[in-house]
mmCIF file of C-alpha atoms in Angstrom:
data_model
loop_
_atom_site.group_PDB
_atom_site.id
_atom_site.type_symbol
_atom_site.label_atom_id
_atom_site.label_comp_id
_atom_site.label_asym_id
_atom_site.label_seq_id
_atom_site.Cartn_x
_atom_site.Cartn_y
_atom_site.Cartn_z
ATOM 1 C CA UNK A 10 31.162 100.328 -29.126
ATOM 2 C CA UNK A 11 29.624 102.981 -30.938
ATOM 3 C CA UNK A 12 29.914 103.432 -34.890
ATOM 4 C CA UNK A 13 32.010 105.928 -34.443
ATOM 5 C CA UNK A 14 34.405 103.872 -32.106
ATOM 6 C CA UNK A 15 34.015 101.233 -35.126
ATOM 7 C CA UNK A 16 34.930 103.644 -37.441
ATOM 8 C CA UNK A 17 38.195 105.026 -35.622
ATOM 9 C CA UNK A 18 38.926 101.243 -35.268
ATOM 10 C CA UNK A 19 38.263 99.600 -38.559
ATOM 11 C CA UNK A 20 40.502 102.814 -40.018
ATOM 12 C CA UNK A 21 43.650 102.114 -37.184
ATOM 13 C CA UNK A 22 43.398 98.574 -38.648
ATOM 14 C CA UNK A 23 43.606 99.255 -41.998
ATOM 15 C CA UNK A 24 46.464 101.123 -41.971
ATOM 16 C CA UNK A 25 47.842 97.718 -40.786
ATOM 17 C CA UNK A 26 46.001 95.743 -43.053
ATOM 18 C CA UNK A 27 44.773 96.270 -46.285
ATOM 19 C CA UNK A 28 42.382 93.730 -46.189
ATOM 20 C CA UNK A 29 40.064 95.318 -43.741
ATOM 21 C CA UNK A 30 36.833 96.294 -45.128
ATOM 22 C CA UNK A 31 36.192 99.910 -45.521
ATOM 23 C CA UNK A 32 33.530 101.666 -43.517
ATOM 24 C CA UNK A 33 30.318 101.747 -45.561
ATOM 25 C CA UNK A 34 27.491 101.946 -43.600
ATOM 26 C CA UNK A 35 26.588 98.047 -43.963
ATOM 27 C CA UNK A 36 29.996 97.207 -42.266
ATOM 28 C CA UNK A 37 29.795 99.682 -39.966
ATOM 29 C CA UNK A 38 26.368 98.526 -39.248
ATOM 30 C CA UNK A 39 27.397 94.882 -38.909
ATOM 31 C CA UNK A 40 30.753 95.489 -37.013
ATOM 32 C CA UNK A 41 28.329 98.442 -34.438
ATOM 33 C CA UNK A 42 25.801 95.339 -33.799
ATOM 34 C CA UNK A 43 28.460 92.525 -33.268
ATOM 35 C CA UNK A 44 30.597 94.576 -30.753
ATOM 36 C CA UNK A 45 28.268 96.689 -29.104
ATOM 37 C CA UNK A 46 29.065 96.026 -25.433
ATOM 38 C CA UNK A 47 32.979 95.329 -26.434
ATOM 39 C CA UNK A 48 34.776 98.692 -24.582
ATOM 40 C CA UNK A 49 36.324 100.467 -27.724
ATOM 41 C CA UNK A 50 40.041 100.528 -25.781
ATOM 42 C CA UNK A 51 40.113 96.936 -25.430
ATOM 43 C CA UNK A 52 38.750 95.948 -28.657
ATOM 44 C CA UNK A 53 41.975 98.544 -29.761
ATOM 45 C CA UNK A 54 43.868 96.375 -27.254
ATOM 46 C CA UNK A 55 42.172 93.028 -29.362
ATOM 47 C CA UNK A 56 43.477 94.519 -32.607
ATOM 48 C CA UNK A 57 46.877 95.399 -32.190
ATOM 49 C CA UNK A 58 47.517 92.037 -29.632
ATOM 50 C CA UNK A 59 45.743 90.490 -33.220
ATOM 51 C CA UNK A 60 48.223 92.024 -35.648
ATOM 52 C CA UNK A 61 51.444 91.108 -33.106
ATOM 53 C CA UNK A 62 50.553 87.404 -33.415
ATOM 54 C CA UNK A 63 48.804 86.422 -36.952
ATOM 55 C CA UNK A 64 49.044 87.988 -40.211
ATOM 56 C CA UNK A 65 44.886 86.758 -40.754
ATOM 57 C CA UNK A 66 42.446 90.126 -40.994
ATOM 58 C CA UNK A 67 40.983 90.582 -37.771
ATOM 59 C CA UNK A 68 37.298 89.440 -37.636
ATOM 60 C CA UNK A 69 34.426 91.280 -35.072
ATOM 61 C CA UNK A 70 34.779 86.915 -33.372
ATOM 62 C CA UNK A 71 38.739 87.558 -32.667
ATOM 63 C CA UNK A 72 37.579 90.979 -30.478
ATOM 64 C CA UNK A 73 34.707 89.358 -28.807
ATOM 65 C CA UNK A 74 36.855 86.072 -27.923
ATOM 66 C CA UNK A 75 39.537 88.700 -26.807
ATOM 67 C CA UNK A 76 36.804 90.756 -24.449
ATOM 68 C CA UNK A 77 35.424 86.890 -23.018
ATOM 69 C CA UNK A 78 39.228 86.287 -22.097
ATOM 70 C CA UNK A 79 39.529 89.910 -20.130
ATOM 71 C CA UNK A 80 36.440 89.323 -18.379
ATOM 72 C CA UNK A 81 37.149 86.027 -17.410
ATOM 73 C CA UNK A 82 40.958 87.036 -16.565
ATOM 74 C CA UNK A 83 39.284 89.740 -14.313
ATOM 75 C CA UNK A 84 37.169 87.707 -12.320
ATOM 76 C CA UNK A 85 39.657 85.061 -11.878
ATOM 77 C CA UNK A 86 41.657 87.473 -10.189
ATOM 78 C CA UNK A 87 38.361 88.386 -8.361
ATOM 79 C CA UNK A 88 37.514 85.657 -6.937
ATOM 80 C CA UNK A 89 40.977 84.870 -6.059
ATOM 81 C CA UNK A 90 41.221 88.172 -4.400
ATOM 82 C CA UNK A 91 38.405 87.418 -2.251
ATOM 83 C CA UNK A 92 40.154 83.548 -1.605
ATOM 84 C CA UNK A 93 42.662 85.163 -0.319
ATOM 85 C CA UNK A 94 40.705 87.778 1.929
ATOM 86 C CA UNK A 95 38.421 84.627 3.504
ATOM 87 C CA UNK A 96 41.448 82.309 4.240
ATOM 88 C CA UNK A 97 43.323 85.746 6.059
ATOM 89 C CA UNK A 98 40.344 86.385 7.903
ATOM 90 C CA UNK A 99 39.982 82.621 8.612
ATOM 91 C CA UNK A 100 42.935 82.901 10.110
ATOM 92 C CA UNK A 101 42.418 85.338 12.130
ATOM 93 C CA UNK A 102 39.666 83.986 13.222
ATOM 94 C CA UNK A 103 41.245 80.793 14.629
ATOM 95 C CA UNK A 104 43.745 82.662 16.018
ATOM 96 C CA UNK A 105 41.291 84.512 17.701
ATOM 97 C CA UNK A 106 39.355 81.197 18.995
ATOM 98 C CA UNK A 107 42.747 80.005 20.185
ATOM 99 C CA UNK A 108 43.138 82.905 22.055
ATOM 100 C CA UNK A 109 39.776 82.193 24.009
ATOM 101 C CA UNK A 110 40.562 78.991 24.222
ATOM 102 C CA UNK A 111 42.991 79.895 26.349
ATOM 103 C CA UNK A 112 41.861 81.933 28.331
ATOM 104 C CA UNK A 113 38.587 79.900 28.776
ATOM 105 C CA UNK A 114 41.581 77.170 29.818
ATOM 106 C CA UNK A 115 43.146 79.518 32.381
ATOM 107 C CA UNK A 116 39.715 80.289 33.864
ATOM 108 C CA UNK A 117 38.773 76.679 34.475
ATOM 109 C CA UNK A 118 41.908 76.029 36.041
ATOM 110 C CA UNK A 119 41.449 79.133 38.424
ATOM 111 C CA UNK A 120 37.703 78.168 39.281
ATOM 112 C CA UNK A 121 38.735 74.458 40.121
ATOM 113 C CA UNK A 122 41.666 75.610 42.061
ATOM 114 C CA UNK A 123 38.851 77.762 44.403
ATOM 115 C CA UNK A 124 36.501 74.615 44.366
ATOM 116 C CA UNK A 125 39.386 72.383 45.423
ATOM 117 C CA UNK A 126 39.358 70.698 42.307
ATOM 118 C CA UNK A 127 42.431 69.485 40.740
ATOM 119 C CA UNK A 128 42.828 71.420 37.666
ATOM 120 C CA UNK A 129 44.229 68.643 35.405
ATOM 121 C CA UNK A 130 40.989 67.130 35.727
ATOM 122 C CA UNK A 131 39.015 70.295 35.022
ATOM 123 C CA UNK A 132 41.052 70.985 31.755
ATOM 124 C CA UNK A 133 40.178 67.299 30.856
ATOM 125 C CA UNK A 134 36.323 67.647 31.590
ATOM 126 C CA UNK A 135 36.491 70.891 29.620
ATOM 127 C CA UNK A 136 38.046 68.829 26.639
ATOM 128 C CA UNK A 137 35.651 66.570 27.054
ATOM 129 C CA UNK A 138 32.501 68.966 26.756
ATOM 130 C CA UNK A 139 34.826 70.561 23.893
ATOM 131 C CA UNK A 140 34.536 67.485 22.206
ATOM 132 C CA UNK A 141 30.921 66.823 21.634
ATOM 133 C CA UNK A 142 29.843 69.977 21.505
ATOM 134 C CA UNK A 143 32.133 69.340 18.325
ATOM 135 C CA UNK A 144 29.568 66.818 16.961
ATOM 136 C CA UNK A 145 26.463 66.723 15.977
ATOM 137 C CA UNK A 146 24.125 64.449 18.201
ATOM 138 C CA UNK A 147 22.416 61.344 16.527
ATOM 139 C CA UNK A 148 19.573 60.974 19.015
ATOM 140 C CA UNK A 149 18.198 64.590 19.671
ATOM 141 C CA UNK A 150 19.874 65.997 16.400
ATOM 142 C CA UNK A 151 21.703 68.847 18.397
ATOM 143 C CA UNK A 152 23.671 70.746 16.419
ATOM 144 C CA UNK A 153 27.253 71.605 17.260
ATOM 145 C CA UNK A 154 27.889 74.133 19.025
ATOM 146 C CA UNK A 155 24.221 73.687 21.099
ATOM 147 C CA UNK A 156 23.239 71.311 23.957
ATOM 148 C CA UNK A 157 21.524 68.322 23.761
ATOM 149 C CA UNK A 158 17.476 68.241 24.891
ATOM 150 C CA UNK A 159 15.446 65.965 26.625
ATOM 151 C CA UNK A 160 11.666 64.886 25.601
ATOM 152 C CA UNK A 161 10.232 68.188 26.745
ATOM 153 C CA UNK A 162 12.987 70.464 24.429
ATOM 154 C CA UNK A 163 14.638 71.759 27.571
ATOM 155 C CA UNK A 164 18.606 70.973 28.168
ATOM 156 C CA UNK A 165 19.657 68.066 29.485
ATOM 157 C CA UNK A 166 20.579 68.275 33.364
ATOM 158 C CA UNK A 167 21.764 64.844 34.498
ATOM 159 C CA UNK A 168 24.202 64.163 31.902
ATOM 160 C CA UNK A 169 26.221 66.130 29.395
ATOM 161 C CA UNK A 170 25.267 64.711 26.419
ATOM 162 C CA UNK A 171 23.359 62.219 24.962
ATOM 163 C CA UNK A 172 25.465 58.575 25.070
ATOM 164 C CA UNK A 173 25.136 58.440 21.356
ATOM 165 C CA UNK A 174 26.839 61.827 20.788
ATOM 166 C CA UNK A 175 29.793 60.969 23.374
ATOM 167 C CA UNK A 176 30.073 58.048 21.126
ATOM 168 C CA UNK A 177 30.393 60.239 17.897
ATOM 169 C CA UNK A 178 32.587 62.740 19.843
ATOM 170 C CA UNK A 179 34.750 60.006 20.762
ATOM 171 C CA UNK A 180 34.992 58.167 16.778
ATOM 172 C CA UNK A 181 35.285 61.301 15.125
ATOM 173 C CA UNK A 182 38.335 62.687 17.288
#
């Protein structure tokens, strides 16, 4: 606020209350430095919710505390705001993954019904690789999501995984 937003306000208040100091320049001075980054419509808001609920003369610390609580209010409903935006988009993101899921699940039946494969078995092989690609793996420290490497860096050929991450696939699900 400016001093002549402290003015304007210290004059509202005393026709309220005729214990509020008049505006000489030392209170004006005082009251400017004290609320200087206080908006002058809330710290109107601060006075009047002030005067609805005590009878005390308002002090520049009862419009400060009021500003804190607006701020704070504000980004409350902020960061809620944004809660609520991650969780819908989390959820459309699983539905998403569910929906390739699936279709990754009607692919593998189709390729092991061409390869003469029975495609119960394929869906459970697919689980399978599902499942510790899940984990993390203990012995080449894969993380999920990527294939576990031999000595040399390069993905392992012979076997899926690493025994030691089947075994973590397996405890954790």
């Amino acid at each position: 606020m400016n001093r002549g937003e402290v003015a304007a306000l210290l004059g509202a208040a005393s026709a309220v209350d005729a214990r509020i100091p008049q505006p000489d320049p030392d209170v004006l001075t005082m009251w400017t430095g004290i609320l200087d980054d206080v908006p002058a419509d809330v710290a109107g808001a601060a006075v009047r919710e002030h005067y609805r609920h005590s009878s005390e003369t308002v002090m520049p610390a009862d419009i400060v505390a009021f500003w804190r609580m607006i701020r704070r209010e504000t980004a409350e409903r902020r960061h809620e705001a944004e809660l609520r935006a991650r969780r819908t988009a989390r959820q459309l993101d699983d539905a998403g993954l569910r929906a390739i899921r699936d279709g990754v699940t009607r692919v593998t039946a189709a390729l092991a019904i061409t390869r003469g494969v029975d495609p119960e078995y394929a869906e459970a092989e697919a689980d399978a690789r599902r499942a510790y690609l899940r984990v993390p793996c203990p012995y080449c420290r894969a993380q999920p999501g990527t294939r576990c490497t031999g000595p040399g860096g390069k993905p392992l050929t012979k076997t899926p995984a690493h025994p030691a991450r089947l075994d973590a696939a397996l405890t954790t699900s």
